[in-house]
PDB file of C-alpha atoms in Angstrom:
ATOM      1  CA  UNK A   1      12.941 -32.073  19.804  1.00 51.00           C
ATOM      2  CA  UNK A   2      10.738 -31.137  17.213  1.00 55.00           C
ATOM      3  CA  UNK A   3       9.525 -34.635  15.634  1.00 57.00           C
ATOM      4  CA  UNK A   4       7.549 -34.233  19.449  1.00 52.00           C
ATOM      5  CA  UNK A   5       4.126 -34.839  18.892  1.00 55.00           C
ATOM      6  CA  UNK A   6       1.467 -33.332  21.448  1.00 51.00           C
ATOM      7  CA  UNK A   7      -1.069 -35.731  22.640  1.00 49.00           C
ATOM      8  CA  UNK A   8      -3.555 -35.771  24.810  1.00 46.00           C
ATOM      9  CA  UNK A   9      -3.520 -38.356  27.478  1.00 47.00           C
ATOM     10  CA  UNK A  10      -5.755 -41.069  28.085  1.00 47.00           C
ATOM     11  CA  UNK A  11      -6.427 -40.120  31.351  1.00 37.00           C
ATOM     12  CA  UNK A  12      -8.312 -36.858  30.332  1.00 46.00           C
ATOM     13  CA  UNK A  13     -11.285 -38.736  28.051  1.00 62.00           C
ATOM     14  CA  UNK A  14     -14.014 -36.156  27.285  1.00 83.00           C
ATOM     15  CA  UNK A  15     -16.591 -39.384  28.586  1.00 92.00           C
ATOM     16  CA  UNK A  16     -16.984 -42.003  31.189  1.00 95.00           C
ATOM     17  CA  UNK A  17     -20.375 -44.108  29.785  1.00 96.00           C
ATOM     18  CA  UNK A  18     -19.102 -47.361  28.194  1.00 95.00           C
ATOM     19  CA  UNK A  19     -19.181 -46.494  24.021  1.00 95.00           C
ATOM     20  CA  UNK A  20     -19.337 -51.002  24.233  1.00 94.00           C
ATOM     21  CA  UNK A  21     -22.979 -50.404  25.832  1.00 95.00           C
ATOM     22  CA  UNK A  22     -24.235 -48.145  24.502  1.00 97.00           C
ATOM     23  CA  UNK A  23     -23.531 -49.646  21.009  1.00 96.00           C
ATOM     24  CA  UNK A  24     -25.441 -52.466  22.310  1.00 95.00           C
ATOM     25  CA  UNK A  25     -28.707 -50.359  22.949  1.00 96.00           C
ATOM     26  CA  UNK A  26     -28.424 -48.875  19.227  1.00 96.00           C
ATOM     27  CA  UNK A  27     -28.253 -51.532  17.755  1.00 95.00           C
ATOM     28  CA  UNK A  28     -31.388 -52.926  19.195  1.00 94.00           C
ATOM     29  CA  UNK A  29     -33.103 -50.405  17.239  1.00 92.00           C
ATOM     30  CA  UNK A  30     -34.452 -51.611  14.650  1.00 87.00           C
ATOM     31  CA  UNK A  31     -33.722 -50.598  10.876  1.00 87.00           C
ATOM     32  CA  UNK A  32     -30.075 -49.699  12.276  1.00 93.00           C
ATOM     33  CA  UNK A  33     -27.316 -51.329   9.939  1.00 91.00           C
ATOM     34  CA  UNK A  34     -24.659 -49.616  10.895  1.00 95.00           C
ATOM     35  CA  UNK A  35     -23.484 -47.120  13.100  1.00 97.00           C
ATOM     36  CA  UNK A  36     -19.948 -45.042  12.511  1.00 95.00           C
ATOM     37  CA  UNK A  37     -17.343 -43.852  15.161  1.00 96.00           C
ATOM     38  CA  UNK A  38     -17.775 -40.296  14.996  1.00 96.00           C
ATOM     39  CA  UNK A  39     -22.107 -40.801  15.717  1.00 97.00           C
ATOM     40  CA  UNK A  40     -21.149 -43.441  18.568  1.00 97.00           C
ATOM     41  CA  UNK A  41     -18.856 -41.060  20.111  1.00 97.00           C
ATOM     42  CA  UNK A  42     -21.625 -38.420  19.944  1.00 98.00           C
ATOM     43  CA  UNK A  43     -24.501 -40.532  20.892  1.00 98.00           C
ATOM     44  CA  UNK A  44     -22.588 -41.384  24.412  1.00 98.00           C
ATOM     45  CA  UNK A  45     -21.614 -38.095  25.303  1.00 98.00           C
ATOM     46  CA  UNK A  46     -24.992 -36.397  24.209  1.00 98.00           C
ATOM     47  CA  UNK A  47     -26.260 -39.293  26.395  1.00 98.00           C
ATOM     48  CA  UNK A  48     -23.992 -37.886  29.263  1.00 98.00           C
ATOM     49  CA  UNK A  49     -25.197 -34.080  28.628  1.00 98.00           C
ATOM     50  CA  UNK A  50     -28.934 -35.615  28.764  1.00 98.00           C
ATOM     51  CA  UNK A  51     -28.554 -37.062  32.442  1.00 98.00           C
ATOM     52  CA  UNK A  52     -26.739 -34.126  33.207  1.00 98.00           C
ATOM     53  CA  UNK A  53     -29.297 -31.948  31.797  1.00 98.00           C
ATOM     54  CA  UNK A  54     -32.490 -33.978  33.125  1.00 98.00           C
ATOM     55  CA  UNK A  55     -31.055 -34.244  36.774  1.00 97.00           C
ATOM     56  CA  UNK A  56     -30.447 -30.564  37.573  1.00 96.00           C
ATOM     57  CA  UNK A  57     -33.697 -29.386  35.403  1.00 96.00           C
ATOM     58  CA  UNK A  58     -35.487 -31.998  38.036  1.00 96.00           C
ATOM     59  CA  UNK A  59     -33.310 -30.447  40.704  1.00 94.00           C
ATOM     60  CA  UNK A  60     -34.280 -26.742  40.404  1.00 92.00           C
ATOM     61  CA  UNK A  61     -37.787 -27.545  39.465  1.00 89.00           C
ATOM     62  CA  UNK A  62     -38.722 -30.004  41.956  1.00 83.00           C
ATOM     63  CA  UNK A  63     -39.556 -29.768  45.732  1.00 72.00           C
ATOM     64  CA  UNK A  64     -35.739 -31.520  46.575  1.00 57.00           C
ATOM     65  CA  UNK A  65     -34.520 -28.867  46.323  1.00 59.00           C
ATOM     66  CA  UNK A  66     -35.551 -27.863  50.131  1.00 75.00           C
ATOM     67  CA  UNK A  67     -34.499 -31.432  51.706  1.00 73.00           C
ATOM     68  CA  UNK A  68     -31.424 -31.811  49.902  1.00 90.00           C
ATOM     69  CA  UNK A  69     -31.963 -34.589  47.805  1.00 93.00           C
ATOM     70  CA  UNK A  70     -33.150 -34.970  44.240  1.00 95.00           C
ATOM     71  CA  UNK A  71     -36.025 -37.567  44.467  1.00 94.00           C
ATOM     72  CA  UNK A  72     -38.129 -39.643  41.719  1.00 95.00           C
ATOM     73  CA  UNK A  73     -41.296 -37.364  42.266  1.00 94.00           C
ATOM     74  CA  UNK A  74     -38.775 -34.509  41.074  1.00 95.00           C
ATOM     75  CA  UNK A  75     -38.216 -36.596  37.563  1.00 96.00           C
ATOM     76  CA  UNK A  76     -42.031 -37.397  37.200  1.00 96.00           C
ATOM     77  CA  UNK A  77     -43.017 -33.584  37.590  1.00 95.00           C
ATOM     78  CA  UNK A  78     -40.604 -32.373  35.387  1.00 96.00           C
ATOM     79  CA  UNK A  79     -41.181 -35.039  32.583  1.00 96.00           C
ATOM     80  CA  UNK A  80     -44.755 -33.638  32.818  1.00 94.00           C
ATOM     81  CA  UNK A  81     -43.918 -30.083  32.952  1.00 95.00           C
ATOM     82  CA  UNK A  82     -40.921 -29.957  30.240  1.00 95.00           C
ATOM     83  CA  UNK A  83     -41.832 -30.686  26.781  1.00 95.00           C
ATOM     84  CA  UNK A  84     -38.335 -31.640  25.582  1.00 96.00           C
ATOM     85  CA  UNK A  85     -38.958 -34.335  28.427  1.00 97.00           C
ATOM     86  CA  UNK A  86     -42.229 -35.948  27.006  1.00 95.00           C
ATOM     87  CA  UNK A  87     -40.625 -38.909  25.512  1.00 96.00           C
ATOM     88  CA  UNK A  88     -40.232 -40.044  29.076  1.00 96.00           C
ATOM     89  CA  UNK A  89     -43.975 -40.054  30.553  1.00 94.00           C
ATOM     90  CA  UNK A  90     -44.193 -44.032  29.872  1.00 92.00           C
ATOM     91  CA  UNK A  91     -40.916 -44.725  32.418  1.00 91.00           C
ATOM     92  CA  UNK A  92     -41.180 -41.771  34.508  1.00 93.00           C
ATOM     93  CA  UNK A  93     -44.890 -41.397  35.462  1.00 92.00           C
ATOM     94  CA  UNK A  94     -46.122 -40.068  38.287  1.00 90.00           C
ATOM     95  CA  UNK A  95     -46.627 -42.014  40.978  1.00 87.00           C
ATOM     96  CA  UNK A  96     -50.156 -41.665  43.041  1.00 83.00           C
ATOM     97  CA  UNK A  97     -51.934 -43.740  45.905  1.00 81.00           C
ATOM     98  CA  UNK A  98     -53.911 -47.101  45.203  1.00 86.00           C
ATOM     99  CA  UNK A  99     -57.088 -45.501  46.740  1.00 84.00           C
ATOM    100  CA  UNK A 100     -56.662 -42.284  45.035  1.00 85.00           C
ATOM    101  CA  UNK A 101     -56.758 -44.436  41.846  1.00 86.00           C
ATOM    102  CA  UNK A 102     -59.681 -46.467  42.549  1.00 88.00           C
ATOM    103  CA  UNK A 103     -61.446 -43.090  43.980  1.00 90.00           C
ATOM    104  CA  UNK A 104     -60.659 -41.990  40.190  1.00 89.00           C
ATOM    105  CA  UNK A 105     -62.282 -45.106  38.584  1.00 89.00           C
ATOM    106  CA  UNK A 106     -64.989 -44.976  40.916  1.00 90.00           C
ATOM    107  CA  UNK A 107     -66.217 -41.293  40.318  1.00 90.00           C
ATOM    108  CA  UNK A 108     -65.350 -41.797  35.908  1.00 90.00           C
ATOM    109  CA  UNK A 109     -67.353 -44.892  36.406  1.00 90.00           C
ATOM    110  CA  UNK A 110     -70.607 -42.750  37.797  1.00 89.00           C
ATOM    111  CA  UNK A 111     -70.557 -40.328  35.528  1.00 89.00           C
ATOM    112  CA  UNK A 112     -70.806 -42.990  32.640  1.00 88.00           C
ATOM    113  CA  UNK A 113     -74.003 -44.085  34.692  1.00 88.00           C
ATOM    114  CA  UNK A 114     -75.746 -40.710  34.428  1.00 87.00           C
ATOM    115  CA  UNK A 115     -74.776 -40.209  30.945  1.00 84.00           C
ATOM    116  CA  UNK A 116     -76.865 -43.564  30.071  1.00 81.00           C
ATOM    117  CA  UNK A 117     -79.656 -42.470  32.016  1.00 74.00           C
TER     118      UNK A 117
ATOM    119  CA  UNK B   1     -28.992 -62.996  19.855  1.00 50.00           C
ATOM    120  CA  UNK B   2     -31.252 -62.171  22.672  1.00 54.00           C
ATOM    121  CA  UNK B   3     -29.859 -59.823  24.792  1.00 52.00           C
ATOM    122  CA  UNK B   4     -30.645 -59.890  28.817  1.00 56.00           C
ATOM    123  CA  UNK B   5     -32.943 -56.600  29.238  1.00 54.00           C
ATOM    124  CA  UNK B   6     -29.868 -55.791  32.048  1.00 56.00           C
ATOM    125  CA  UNK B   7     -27.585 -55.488  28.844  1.00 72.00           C
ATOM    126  CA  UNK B   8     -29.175 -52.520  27.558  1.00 88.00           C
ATOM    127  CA  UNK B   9     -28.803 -50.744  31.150  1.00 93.00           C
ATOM    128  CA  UNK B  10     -25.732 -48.240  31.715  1.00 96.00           C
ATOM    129  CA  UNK B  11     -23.830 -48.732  33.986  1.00 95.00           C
ATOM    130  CA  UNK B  12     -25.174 -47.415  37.582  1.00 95.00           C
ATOM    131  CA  UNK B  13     -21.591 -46.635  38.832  1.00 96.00           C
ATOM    132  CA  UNK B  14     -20.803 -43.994  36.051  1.00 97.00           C
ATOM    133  CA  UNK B  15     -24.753 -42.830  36.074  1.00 98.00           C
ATOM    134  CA  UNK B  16     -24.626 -41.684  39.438  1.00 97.00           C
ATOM    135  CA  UNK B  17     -20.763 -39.924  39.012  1.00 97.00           C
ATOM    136  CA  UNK B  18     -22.440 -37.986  36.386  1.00 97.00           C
ATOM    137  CA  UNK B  19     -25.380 -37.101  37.904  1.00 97.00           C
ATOM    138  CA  UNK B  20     -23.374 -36.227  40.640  1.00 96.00           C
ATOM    139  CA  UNK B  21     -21.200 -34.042  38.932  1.00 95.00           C
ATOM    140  CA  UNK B  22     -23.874 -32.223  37.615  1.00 96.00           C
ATOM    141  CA  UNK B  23     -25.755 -31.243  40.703  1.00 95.00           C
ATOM    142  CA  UNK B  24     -24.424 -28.927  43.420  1.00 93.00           C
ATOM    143  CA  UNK B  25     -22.091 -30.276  46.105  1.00 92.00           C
ATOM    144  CA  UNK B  26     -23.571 -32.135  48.845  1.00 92.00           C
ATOM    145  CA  UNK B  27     -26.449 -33.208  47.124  1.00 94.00           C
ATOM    146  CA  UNK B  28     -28.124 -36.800  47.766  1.00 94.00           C
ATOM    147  CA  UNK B  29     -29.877 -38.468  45.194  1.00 96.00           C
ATOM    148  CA  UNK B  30     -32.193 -41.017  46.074  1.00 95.00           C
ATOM    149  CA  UNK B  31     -31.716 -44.887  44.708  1.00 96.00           C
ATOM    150  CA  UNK B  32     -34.977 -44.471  42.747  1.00 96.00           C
ATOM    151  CA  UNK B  33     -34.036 -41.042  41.191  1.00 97.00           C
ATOM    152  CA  UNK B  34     -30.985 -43.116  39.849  1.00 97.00           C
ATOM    153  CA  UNK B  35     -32.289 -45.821  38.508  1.00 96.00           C
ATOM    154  CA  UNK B  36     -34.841 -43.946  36.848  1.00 97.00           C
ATOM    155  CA  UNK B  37     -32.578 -41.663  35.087  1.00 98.00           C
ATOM    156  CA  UNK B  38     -30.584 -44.753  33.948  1.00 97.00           C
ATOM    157  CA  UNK B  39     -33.368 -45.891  32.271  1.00 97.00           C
ATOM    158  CA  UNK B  40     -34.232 -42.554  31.374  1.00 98.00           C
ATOM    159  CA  UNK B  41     -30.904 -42.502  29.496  1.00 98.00           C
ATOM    160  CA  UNK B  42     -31.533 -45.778  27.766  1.00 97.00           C
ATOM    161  CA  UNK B  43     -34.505 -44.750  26.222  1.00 97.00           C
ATOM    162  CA  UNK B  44     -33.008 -41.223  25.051  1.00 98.00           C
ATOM    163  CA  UNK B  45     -30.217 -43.441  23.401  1.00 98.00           C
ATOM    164  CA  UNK B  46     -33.041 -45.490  21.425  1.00 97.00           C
ATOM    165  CA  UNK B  47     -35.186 -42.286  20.648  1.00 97.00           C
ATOM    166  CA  UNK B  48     -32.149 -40.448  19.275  1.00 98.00           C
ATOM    167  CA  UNK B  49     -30.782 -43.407  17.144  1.00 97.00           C
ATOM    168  CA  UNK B  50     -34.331 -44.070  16.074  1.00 97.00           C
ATOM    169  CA  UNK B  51     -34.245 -40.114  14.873  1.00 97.00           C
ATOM    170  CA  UNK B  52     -30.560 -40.025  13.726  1.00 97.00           C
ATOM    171  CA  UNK B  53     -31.352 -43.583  11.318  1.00 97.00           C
ATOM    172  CA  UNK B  54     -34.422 -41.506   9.488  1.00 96.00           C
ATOM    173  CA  UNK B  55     -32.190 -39.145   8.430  1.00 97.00           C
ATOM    174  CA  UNK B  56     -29.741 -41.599   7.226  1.00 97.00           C
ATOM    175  CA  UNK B  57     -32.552 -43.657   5.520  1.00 96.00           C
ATOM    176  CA  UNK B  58     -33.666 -40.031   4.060  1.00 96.00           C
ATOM    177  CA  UNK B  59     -30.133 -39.304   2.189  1.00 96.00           C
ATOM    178  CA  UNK B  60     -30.628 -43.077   1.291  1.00 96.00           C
ATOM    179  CA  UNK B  61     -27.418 -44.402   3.592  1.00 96.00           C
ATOM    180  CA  UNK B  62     -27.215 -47.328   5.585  1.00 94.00           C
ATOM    181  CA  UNK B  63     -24.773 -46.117   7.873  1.00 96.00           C
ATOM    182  CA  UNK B  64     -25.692 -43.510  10.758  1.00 97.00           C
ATOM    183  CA  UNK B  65     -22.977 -40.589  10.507  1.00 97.00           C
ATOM    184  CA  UNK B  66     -22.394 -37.659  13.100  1.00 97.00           C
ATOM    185  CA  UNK B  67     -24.475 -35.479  11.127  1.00 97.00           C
ATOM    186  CA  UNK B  68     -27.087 -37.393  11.584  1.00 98.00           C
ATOM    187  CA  UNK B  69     -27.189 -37.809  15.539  1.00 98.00           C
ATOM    188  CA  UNK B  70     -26.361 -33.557  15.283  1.00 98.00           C
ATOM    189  CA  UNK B  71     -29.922 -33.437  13.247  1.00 98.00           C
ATOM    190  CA  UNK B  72     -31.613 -35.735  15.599  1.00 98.00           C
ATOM    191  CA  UNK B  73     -30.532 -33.506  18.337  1.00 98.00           C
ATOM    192  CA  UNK B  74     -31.831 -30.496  16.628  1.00 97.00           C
ATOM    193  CA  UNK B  75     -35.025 -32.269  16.258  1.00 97.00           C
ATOM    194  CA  UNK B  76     -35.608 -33.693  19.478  1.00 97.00           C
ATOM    195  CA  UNK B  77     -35.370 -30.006  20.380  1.00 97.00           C
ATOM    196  CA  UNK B  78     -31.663 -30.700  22.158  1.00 97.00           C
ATOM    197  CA  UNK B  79     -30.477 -27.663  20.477  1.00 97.00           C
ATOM    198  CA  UNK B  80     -28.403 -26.988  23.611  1.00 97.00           C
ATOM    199  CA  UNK B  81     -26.047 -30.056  23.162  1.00 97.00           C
ATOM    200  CA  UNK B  82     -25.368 -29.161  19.974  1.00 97.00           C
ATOM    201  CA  UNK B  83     -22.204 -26.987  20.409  1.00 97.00           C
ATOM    202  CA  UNK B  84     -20.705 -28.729  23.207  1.00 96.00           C
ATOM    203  CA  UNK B  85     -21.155 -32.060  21.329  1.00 97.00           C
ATOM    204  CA  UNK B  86     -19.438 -30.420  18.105  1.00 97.00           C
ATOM    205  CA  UNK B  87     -16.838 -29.108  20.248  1.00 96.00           C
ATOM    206  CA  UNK B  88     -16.315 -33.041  22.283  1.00 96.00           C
ATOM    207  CA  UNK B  89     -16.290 -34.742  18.260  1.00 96.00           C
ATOM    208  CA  UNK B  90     -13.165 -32.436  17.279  1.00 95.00           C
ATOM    209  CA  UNK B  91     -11.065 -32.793  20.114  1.00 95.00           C
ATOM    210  CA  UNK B  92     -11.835 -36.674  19.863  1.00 95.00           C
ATOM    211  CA  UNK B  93     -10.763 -36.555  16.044  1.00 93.00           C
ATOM    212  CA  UNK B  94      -7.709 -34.617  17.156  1.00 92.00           C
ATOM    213  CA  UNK B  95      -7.356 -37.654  19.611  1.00 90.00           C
ATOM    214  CA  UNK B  96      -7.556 -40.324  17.205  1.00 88.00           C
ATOM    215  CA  UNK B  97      -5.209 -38.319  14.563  1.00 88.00           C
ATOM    216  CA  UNK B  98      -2.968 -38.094  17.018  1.00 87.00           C
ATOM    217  CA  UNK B  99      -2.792 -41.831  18.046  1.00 86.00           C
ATOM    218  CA  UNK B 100      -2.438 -42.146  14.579  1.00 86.00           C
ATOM    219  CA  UNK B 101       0.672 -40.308  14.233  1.00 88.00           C
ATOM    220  CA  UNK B 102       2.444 -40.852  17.170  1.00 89.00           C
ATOM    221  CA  UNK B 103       2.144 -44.913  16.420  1.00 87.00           C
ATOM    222  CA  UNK B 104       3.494 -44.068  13.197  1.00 90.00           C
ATOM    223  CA  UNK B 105       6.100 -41.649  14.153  1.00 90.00           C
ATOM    224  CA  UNK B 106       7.020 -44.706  16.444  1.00 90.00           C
ATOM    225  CA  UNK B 107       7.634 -46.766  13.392  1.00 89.00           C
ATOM    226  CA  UNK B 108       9.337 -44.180  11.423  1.00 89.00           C
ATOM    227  CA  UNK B 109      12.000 -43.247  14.884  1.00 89.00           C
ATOM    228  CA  UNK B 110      12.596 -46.881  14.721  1.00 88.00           C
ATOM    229  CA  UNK B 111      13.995 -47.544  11.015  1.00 88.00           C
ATOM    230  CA  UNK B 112      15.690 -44.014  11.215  1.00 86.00           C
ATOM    231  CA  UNK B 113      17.753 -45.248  14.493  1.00 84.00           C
ATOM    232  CA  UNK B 114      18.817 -48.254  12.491  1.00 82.00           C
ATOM    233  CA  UNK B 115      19.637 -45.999   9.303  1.00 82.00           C
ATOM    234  CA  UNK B 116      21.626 -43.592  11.791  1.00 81.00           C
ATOM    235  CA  UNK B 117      23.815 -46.340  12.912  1.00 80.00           C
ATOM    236  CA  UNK B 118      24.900 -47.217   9.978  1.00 78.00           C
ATOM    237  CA  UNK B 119      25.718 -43.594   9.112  1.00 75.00           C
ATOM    238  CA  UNK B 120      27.629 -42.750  12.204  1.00 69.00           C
ATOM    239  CA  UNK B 121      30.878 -44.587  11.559  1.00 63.00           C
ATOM    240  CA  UNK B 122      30.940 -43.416   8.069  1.00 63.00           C
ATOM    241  CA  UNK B 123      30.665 -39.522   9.432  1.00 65.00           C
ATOM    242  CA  UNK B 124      32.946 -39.957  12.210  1.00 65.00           C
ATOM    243  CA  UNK B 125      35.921 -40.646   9.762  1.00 65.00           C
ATOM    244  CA  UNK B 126      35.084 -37.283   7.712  1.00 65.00           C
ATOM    245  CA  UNK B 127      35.091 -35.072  10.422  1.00 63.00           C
ATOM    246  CA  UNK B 128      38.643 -36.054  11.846  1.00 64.00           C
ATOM    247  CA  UNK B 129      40.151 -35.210   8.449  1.00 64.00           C
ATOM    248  CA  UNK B 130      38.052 -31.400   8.629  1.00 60.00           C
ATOM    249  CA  UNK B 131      39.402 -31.198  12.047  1.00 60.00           C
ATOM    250  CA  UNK B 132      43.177 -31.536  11.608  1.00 61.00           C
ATOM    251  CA  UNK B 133      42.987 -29.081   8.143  1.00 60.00           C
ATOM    252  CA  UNK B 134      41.616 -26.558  10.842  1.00 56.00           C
ATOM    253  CA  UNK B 135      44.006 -26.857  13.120  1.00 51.00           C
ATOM    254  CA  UNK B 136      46.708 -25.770  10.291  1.00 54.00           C
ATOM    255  CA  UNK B 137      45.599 -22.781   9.617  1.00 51.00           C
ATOM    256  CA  UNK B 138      44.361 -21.592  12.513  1.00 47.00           C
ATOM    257  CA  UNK B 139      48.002 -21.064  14.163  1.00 47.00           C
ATOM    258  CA  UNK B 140      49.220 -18.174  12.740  1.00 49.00           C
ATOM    259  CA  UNK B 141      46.452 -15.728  13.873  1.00 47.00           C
ATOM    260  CA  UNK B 142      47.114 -15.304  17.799  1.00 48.00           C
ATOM    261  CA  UNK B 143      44.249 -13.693  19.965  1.00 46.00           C
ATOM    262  CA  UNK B 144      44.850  -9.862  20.473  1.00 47.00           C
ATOM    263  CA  UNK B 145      43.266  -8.376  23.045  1.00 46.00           C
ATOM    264  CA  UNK B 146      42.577  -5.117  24.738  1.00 44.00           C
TER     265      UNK B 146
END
């Protein structure tokens, strides 16, 4: 039959994140008016390549890689190693301990002493 | 409209499948790892809309086109999704051609059934009369052969 047209199948879409939601969170932006198909469609599946991309770069650079898992502290360190990553350091900081903190404040806090004296 | 900041989450089901997908098998991923890297992904989605719009605002357009979230790629220094996104956008054009054509090849099967009917009984009458002229000549020649 040659009026047969080929078509891909629903089944097999080329990406899973909701376009609906992700729609949303552009338009949030501000000075967005509108946004057309073709950019949606791209701005969800570079989304998908991105948390493809930043979960195995945390994977092989990170210290989960020995138990198994891929853990937060693996996203921190390679947010602050990987430059492409920077944009993250505000959600994806590293974590340290309270008293390690205050040890921090403590010793910055001295050495503004001596510098008035 | 105010929008609930869990609106402007993804969705943690499909987060993990990808992130999943992505890593070797057998792999664990801790809950805080995910929910990081959902809100990870929120905030790319606002950084590269906020660096695909300057480009539209630059060529003076109110509406963000693909080129634009292809040069806000470049310049986020994504250069690696670049091909595999180009690649995804014409196979999804192909896609939505296609719908396009096979709802209207839908339409067009549907008024050409109704024309054929109409046809038919007009056709079937012609080829009877071929038929028996045919069948005339045909009888002298006999089959020969060796």
């Amino acid at each position: 039959n040659a009026n047969k047209i080929k078509r891909t199948p629903d089944a097999k879409k080329s990406i899973s994140l909701p376009v609906s939601r992700v729609r949303l969170i552009m338009k949030s932006s501000p000075d967005v008016s509108s946004i057309n198909q073709d950019a949606l469609f791209l701005t969800t599946k570079a989304t998908e390549l991105f948390v493809q991309h930043l979960a195995l770069s945390s994977f092989n650079n990170g210290s989960g890689k020995d138990s198994n898992t891929l853990e937060y502290s693996d996203l921190a360190k390679t947010t602050e190693e990987n430059e492409t990553f920077h944009f993250l350091t505000d959600i994806l900081p590293k974590k340290i301990l309270a008293r390690d903190y205050l040890k921090t404040l403590e010793q910055m806090q001295e050495e503004e002493e001596e510098a008035d004296l | 409209m105010a929008e609930r900041p869990e609106d402007l989450n993804l969705p943690n089901a499909v987060i993990t499948r990808i992130i999943k997908e992505a890593l070797p098998d057998g792999v664990n991923v801790s809950k805080e790892a995910r929910r990081a890297i959902s809100q990870a992904a929120s905030v790319f989605v606002l950084y590269a809309t906020s660096c695909a719009n300057n480009f539209a605002m630059k060529a003076k357009r109110k509406t963000l086109n693909a080129g634009d979230v292809l040069a806000a790629m470049e310049e986020m220094e994504f250069e690696r999704f670049m091909e595999p996104l180009r690649e995804a956008l014409e196979v999804y054009k192909k896609d939505q051609k296609g719908k396009k054509e096979v709802s209207e090849q839908k339409r067009k099967d549907k008024e050409k059934k109704v024309d054929s009917e109409n046809d038919k009984s007009r056709e079937d009458d012609e080829a009877d009369e071929e038929e028996q002229q045919q069948c005339m000549e045909e009888e002298p020649e006999e089959e020969v052969e060796n």
